[in-house]
């Protein structure tokens, strides 16, 4: 994708960039000079490259200057808007303009009589140079602090650097120390004791983000207490980042405590933040109901009315914890508030009943849904069927599945995966295979790649090679990449030469498999001591494979070992 041009060719530098780094492409800065990563498909989907025609333009600066000088910075409103957007993107990605490049661009702007842009670009460049210098000093400070345990020697070394303290500088150093929270805190305290500088909301928020980890949680709460005492508050952006980290790390007590703290302050989390926290609590195998009601109570005490999402969050934990009477009470309260139970509400109840092994009651919930005018959707059916499979009630799960089909609800890849796993759990491997084939043939369903892989491994485990080959062909037909590894292991131990030849055919799409695939199989045969079968298989291979240097070397080394023996 693109060229392997070096950023330094164009007067653009990036801190920490190794010369010749192939991740960096340069696209013309004049009429679209910008330095940009080689984005992955995931990054491109965000639109930062795909929607920016300048980022797609691949032109060397000297070529642009030579051939397009008349068109450079034409002054078109949209063109200049994109120019400034590109500059900002470049700065955000850590690139800096060198003096020569700045001078050339400024000269073009002057010739175009774009006086406002000349002044703005001058200010932009000066800020960029200042930021670059600040970054270098911040890195030096971070290196000193992280080099050893905090001591008088470190304080002396920091003093010798003659640092000019500012909010921006302190935040930059803290970011450099983010993987060393205790050392970040030591630096934070040292700064606070320095004459002429006092911590504020910005620096307190910065250090709080760094300390919000399991191994520094005590220090985190100490800083929060200190922060409150100094009259400062966590901002909402910091809260959202920290609570997500807590929830991701399963630090639910800290997440709830922080939520309560924020709801008592001036910057209150939204209803969506409340429902997300309730969802995280319910995700535990045994949800803490005390936490659930603490969150709901704090949300309500701030003058909020419980939304459907918040009711669902409470209901989800109650059903998961097996507190069905309390869950029913919440449902009644929700109804009185004007929210009728929907598929989400009923699905949560079905999940809880299945978890409690109350499968018959779970089935009756779907009848209750229909009686109340709520048609079960694929999610509700999947939860019910998965509950039966988890309880080793695969036969009943199939009955539920048949009932679902009768009612006109189409299966999807998730549900098929649930059923296949249910069959495999009971070692009904052939039944799982037949179900998948039938679903693909009858409904044109496209199973997940993971479903195919799982079933192939299980089929080979019981010597069902033909069935495994059939799935390999299906995968190819449905545009999935081949899955050779389990076949190679199987063939080298149990397969015939004809089986191996069939395997190569199965791997072929529009041409022969890669040479690496052949080498892999031959090595496996030799490893199992099946030298004669490997030679026989070689004669069945295409001519270009037989003459391949690596293949000849492989067979030659094997023959040499046999002769020596």
CSV table of N, CA and C in Angstrom, one decimal, residues 59-167:
chain,number,residue,atom,x,y,z
A,59,UNK,N,2.6,12.3,-3.9
A,59,UNK,CA,3.5,13.1,-4.8
A,59,UNK,C,4.7,13.6,-4.0
A,60,UNK,N,5.8,13.5,-4.6
A,60,UNK,CA,7.0,14.1,-4.0
A,60,UNK,C,6.9,15.6,-4.1
A,61,UNK,N,7.5,16.3,-3.0
A,61,UNK,CA,7.4,17.7,-2.9
A,61,UNK,C,8.0,18.4,-4.1
A,62,UNK,N,9.2,17.9,-4.5
A,62,UNK,CA,9.9,18.6,-5.6
A,62,UNK,C,9.2,18.5,-6.9
A,63,UNK,N,8.5,17.3,-7.1
A,63,UNK,CA,7.7,17.1,-8.3
A,63,UNK,C,6.5,18.1,-8.3
A,64,UNK,N,5.9,18.3,-7.2
A,64,UNK,CA,4.7,19.2,-7.1
A,64,UNK,C,5.2,20.6,-7.4
A,65,UNK,N,6.3,21.0,-6.8
A,65,UNK,CA,6.8,22.3,-7.0
A,65,UNK,C,7.2,22.6,-8.4
A,66,UNK,N,7.7,21.5,-9.0
A,66,UNK,CA,8.2,21.7,-10.4
A,66,UNK,C,7.1,21.7,-11.4
A,67,UNK,N,6.0,20.9,-11.2
A,67,UNK,CA,5.0,20.8,-12.2
A,67,UNK,C,3.7,21.5,-11.9
A,68,UNK,N,3.4,21.8,-10.6
A,68,UNK,CA,2.1,22.3,-10.2
A,68,UNK,C,2.3,23.7,-9.5
A,69,UNK,N,3.4,24.4,-9.7
A,69,UNK,CA,3.6,25.6,-9.0
A,69,UNK,C,2.5,26.6,-9.2
A,70,UNK,N,1.9,26.6,-10.4
A,70,UNK,CA,0.8,27.6,-10.7
A,70,UNK,C,-0.4,27.4,-9.9
A,71,UNK,N,-0.6,26.1,-9.5
A,71,UNK,CA,-1.9,25.7,-8.9
A,71,UNK,C,-1.7,25.7,-7.3
A,72,UNK,N,-0.5,25.8,-6.8
A,72,UNK,CA,-0.3,25.7,-5.4
A,72,UNK,C,-1.0,26.8,-4.6
A,73,UNK,N,-1.8,26.4,-3.6
A,73,UNK,CA,-2.5,27.3,-2.8
A,73,UNK,C,-3.2,28.3,-3.6
A,74,UNK,N,-4.1,27.9,-4.4
A,74,UNK,CA,-4.9,28.7,-5.3
A,74,UNK,C,-5.7,29.7,-4.6
A,75,UNK,N,-6.0,29.5,-3.3
A,75,UNK,CA,-6.8,30.4,-2.5
A,75,UNK,C,-8.3,30.0,-2.5
A,76,UNK,N,-8.6,28.9,-3.2
A,76,UNK,CA,-9.9,28.4,-3.2
A,76,UNK,C,-10.3,28.1,-1.7
A,77,UNK,N,-11.5,28.5,-1.3
A,77,UNK,CA,-12.0,28.4,0.1
A,77,UNK,C,-11.9,26.9,0.6
A,78,UNK,N,-12.4,26.0,-0.2
A,78,UNK,CA,-12.4,24.6,0.2
A,78,UNK,C,-11.0,24.0,0.3
A,79,UNK,N,-10.2,24.5,-0.6
A,79,UNK,CA,-8.8,24.0,-0.7
A,79,UNK,C,-8.0,24.4,0.6
A,80,UNK,N,-8.2,25.7,1.0
A,80,UNK,CA,-7.5,26.2,2.2
A,80,UNK,C,-8.1,25.6,3.4
A,81,UNK,N,-9.4,25.3,3.4
A,81,UNK,CA,-10.0,24.6,4.6
A,81,UNK,C,-9.3,23.3,4.8
A,82,UNK,N,-9.2,22.6,3.7
A,82,UNK,CA,-8.6,21.2,3.8
A,82,UNK,C,-7.1,21.3,4.2
A,83,UNK,N,-6.4,22.4,3.7
A,83,UNK,CA,-5.0,22.6,4.1
A,83,UNK,C,-4.9,22.7,5.6
A,84,UNK,N,-5.7,23.4,6.3
A,84,UNK,CA,-5.7,23.6,7.7
A,84,UNK,C,-6.1,22.3,8.5
A,85,UNK,N,-7.0,21.6,7.9
A,85,UNK,CA,-7.4,20.3,8.5
A,85,UNK,C,-6.2,19.4,8.4
A,86,UNK,N,-5.6,19.4,7.3
A,86,UNK,CA,-4.4,18.5,7.1
A,86,UNK,C,-3.3,18.8,8.1
A,87,UNK,N,-3.0,20.1,8.3
A,87,UNK,CA,-2.0,20.6,9.2
A,87,UNK,C,-2.3,20.0,10.6
A,88,UNK,N,-3.5,20.2,11.0
A,88,UNK,CA,-3.9,19.7,12.3
A,88,UNK,C,-3.8,18.2,12.5
A,89,UNK,N,-4.2,17.5,11.5
A,89,UNK,CA,-4.0,16.0,11.5
A,89,UNK,C,-2.5,15.6,11.6
A,90,UNK,N,-1.7,16.4,10.9
A,90,UNK,CA,-0.3,16.1,10.9
A,90,UNK,C,0.3,16.3,12.3
A,91,UNK,N,-0.1,17.4,12.9
A,91,UNK,CA,0.4,17.7,14.3
A,91,UNK,C,-0.1,16.7,15.3
A,92,UNK,N,-1.4,16.3,15.1
A,92,UNK,CA,-1.9,15.3,16.1
A,92,UNK,C,-1.2,14.0,16.0
A,93,UNK,N,-0.6,13.6,14.8
A,93,UNK,CA,0.1,12.4,14.6
A,93,UNK,C,1.5,12.5,15.0
A,94,UNK,N,1.9,13.7,15.5
A,94,UNK,CA,3.3,13.8,16.0
A,94,UNK,C,4.3,14.2,15.0
A,95,UNK,N,3.9,14.8,13.9
A,95,UNK,CA,4.9,15.2,12.9
A,95,UNK,C,5.2,16.7,13.0
A,96,UNK,N,6.4,17.2,12.7
A,96,UNK,CA,6.8,18.6,12.8
A,96,UNK,C,7.4,19.0,11.5
A,97,UNK,N,7.1,20.3,11.2
A,97,UNK,CA,7.6,20.9,10.0
A,97,UNK,C,9.0,21.4,10.2
A,98,UNK,N,10.0,21.2,9.4
A,98,UNK,CA,11.3,21.8,9.5
A,98,UNK,C,11.3,23.2,8.9
A,99,UNK,N,12.3,23.9,9.3
A,99,UNK,CA,12.4,25.3,8.9
A,99,UNK,C,12.3,25.5,7.4
A,100,UNK,N,13.1,24.7,6.6
A,100,UNK,CA,13.1,24.9,5.2
A,100,UNK,C,11.7,24.7,4.6
A,101,UNK,N,11.0,23.7,5.1
A,101,UNK,CA,9.7,23.4,4.6
A,101,UNK,C,8.8,24.5,4.9
A,102,UNK,N,8.9,25.0,6.1
A,102,UNK,CA,8.0,26.2,6.6
A,102,UNK,C,8.3,27.4,5.6
A,103,UNK,N,9.5,27.7,5.4
A,103,UNK,CA,9.9,28.8,4.5
A,103,UNK,C,9.3,28.7,3.1
A,104,UNK,N,9.4,27.5,2.6
A,104,UNK,CA,8.9,27.3,1.2
A,104,UNK,C,7.4,27.4,1.2
A,105,UNK,N,6.7,26.9,2.2
A,105,UNK,CA,5.2,27.0,2.2
A,105,UNK,C,4.8,28.5,2.4
A,106,UNK,N,5.5,29.1,3.3
A,106,UNK,CA,5.1,30.5,3.6
A,106,UNK,C,5.3,31.4,2.4
A,107,UNK,N,6.4,31.1,1.6
A,107,UNK,CA,6.7,31.9,0.4
A,107,UNK,C,5.5,31.7,-0.6
A,108,UNK,N,5.0,30.5,-0.7
A,108,UNK,CA,3.9,30.2,-1.7
A,108,UNK,C,2.7,31.0,-1.2
A,109,UNK,N,2.4,31.0,0.1
A,109,UNK,CA,1.3,31.7,0.6
A,109,UNK,C,1.4,33.2,0.3
A,110,UNK,N,2.6,33.7,0.5
A,110,UNK,CA,2.8,35.2,0.2
A,110,UNK,C,2.6,35.5,-1.2
A,111,UNK,N,3.1,34.6,-2.1
A,111,UNK,CA,2.9,34.9,-3.5
A,111,UNK,C,1.4,34.8,-3.9
A,112,UNK,N,0.7,34.0,-3.2
A,112,UNK,CA,-0.8,33.9,-3.5
A,112,UNK,C,-1.6,35.0,-2.8
A,113,UNK,N,-0.8,35.9,-2.1
A,113,UNK,CA,-1.5,37.1,-1.5
A,113,UNK,C,-2.5,36.7,-0.5
A,114,UNK,N,-2.2,35.6,0.3
A,114,UNK,CA,-3.1,35.1,1.3
A,114,UNK,C,-2.5,35.5,2.7
A,115,UNK,N,-2.7,36.8,2.9
A,115,UNK,CA,-2.0,37.4,4.1
A,115,UNK,C,-2.5,36.8,5.4
A,116,UNK,N,-3.8,36.6,5.5
A,116,UNK,CA,-4.3,36.0,6.8
A,116,UNK,C,-3.7,34.6,7.0
A,117,UNK,N,-3.6,33.8,5.9
A,117,UNK,CA,-3.1,32.5,6.1
A,117,UNK,C,-1.6,32.5,6.4
A,118,UNK,N,-0.9,33.5,5.9
A,118,UNK,CA,0.5,33.7,6.2
A,118,UNK,C,0.7,33.9,7.7
A,119,UNK,N,-0.1,34.8,8.2
A,119,UNK,CA,0.0,35.1,9.7
A,119,UNK,C,-0.3,33.9,10.5
A,120,UNK,N,-1.4,33.2,10.1
A,120,UNK,CA,-1.9,32.0,10.8
A,120,UNK,C,-0.9,30.9,10.8
A,121,UNK,N,-0.3,30.7,9.6
A,121,UNK,CA,0.7,29.6,9.4
A,121,UNK,C,1.9,29.9,10.2
A,122,UNK,N,2.3,31.2,10.3
A,122,UNK,CA,3.5,31.6,11.1
A,122,UNK,C,3.2,31.3,12.6
A,123,UNK,N,2.0,31.6,13.1
A,123,UNK,CA,1.7,31.3,14.5
A,123,UNK,C,1.6,29.8,14.7
A,124,UNK,N,1.1,29.0,13.7
A,124,UNK,CA,1.0,27.6,13.8
A,124,UNK,C,2.4,27.0,13.9
A,125,UNK,N,3.3,27.5,13.1
A,125,UNK,CA,4.7,26.9,13.1
A,125,UNK,C,5.4,27.2,14.4
A,126,UNK,N,5.2,28.5,14.9
A,126,UNK,CA,5.9,28.9,16.1
A,126,UNK,C,5.4,28.0,17.3
A,127,UNK,N,4.1,27.8,17.3
A,127,UNK,CA,3.5,26.9,18.4
A,127,UNK,C,4.0,25.5,18.3
A,128,UNK,N,4.1,25.0,17.0
A,128,UNK,CA,4.6,23.7,16.8
A,128,UNK,C,6.1,23.5,17.3
A,129,UNK,N,6.9,24.5,17.0
A,129,UNK,CA,8.3,24.4,17.4
A,129,UNK,C,8.4,24.5,18.9
A,130,UNK,N,7.6,25.3,19.5
A,130,UNK,CA,7.6,25.4,21.0
A,130,UNK,C,7.1,24.1,21.6
A,131,UNK,N,6.1,23.5,21.0
A,131,UNK,CA,5.6,22.2,21.5
A,131,UNK,C,6.7,21.1,21.4
A,132,UNK,N,7.4,21.2,20.3
A,132,UNK,CA,8.4,20.2,20.0
A,132,UNK,C,9.5,20.3,21.1
A,133,UNK,N,9.9,21.6,21.4
A,133,UNK,CA,11.0,21.8,22.4
A,133,UNK,C,10.5,21.3,23.7
A,134,UNK,N,9.2,21.6,24.1
A,134,UNK,CA,8.7,21.2,25.3
A,134,UNK,C,8.6,19.7,25.5
A,135,UNK,N,8.3,19.0,24.4
A,135,UNK,CA,8.3,17.5,24.4
A,135,UNK,C,9.6,17.0,24.7
A,136,UNK,N,10.7,17.6,24.1
A,136,UNK,CA,12.0,17.1,24.3
A,136,UNK,C,12.4,17.2,25.8
A,137,UNK,N,12.1,18.3,26.4
A,137,UNK,CA,12.4,18.5,27.8
A,137,UNK,C,11.6,17.6,28.7
A,138,UNK,N,10.3,17.4,28.3
A,138,UNK,CA,9.5,16.5,29.1
A,138,UNK,C,10.0,15.1,29.1
A,139,UNK,N,10.5,14.7,27.9
A,139,UNK,CA,11.1,13.3,27.8
A,139,UNK,C,12.3,13.2,28.7
A,140,UNK,N,13.2,14.3,28.7
A,140,UNK,CA,14.4,14.2,29.6
A,140,UNK,C,14.0,14.1,31.1
A,141,UNK,N,13.0,14.9,31.5
A,141,UNK,CA,12.5,14.8,32.9
A,141,UNK,C,12.0,13.4,33.2
A,142,UNK,N,11.2,12.9,32.3
A,142,UNK,CA,10.6,11.5,32.5
A,142,UNK,C,11.7,10.5,32.6
A,143,UNK,N,12.7,10.6,31.8
A,143,UNK,CA,13.8,9.7,31.8
A,143,UNK,C,14.6,9.7,33.2
A,144,UNK,N,14.7,10.9,33.7
A,144,UNK,CA,15.4,11.1,35.0
A,144,UNK,C,14.5,10.4,36.1
A,145,UNK,N,13.2,10.7,36.1
A,145,UNK,CA,12.3,10.2,37.1
A,145,UNK,C,12.2,8.7,37.1
A,146,UNK,N,12.1,8.1,35.9
A,146,UNK,CA,11.9,6.7,35.7
A,146,UNK,C,13.1,5.9,35.8
A,147,UNK,N,14.3,6.6,35.9
A,147,UNK,CA,15.6,5.8,35.9
A,147,UNK,C,15.8,5.1,37.2
A,148,UNK,N,15.3,5.5,38.3
A,148,UNK,CA,15.5,4.9,39.6
A,148,UNK,C,14.5,5.3,40.6
A,149,UNK,N,14.5,4.8,41.8
A,149,UNK,CA,13.6,5.1,42.8
A,149,UNK,C,13.8,6.6,43.2
A,150,UNK,N,12.7,7.2,43.6
A,150,UNK,CA,12.7,8.7,43.9
A,150,UNK,C,13.7,8.9,45.1
A,151,UNK,N,14.5,9.9,44.9
A,151,UNK,CA,15.5,10.2,46.0
A,151,UNK,C,16.0,11.7,45.9
A,152,UNK,N,16.8,12.1,46.8
A,152,UNK,CA,17.3,13.4,46.8
A,152,UNK,C,18.2,13.7,45.6
A,153,UNK,N,18.8,12.6,45.1
A,153,UNK,CA,19.6,12.7,43.9
A,153,UNK,C,18.8,13.0,42.7
A,154,UNK,N,17.6,12.4,42.6
A,154,UNK,CA,16.7,12.7,41.4
A,154,UNK,C,16.3,14.2,41.5
A,155,UNK,N,15.9,14.6,42.7
A,155,UNK,CA,15.4,16.0,42.9
A,155,UNK,C,16.6,17.0,42.5
A,156,UNK,N,17.8,16.6,42.9
A,156,UNK,CA,18.9,17.5,42.5
A,156,UNK,C,19.1,17.5,41.0
A,157,UNK,N,19.0,16.4,40.4
A,157,UNK,CA,19.1,16.3,38.9
A,157,UNK,C,18.0,17.1,38.2
A,158,UNK,N,16.8,17.0,38.7
A,158,UNK,CA,15.7,17.8,38.1
A,158,UNK,C,15.9,19.3,38.3
A,159,UNK,N,16.5,19.6,39.4
A,159,UNK,CA,16.8,21.1,39.7
A,159,UNK,C,17.8,21.6,38.7
A,160,UNK,N,18.8,20.8,38.4
A,160,UNK,CA,19.8,21.2,37.4
A,160,UNK,C,19.3,21.4,36.0
A,161,UNK,N,18.1,20.8,35.7
A,161,UNK,CA,17.6,20.9,34.3
A,161,UNK,C,17.0,22.3,34.1
A,162,UNK,N,16.8,23.0,35.3
A,162,UNK,CA,16.2,24.4,35.2
A,162,UNK,C,14.9,24.4,34.4
A,163,UNK,N,13.9,23.6,34.9
A,163,UNK,CA,12.7,23.4,34.2
A,163,UNK,C,11.8,24.7,34.5
A,164,UNK,N,11.1,25.1,33.4
A,164,UNK,CA,10.1,26.1,33.6
A,164,UNK,C,8.7,25.4,33.7
A,165,UNK,N,8.1,25.4,34.9
A,165,UNK,CA,6.9,24.7,35.1
A,165,UNK,C,5.7,25.4,34.6
A,166,UNK,N,4.9,24.6,33.9
A,166,UNK,CA,3.6,25.1,33.4
A,166,UNK,C,2.6,23.9,33.5
A,167,UNK,N,1.3,24.2,33.4
A,167,UNK,CA,0.3,23.1,33.4
A,167,UNK,C,0.6,22.1,32.2
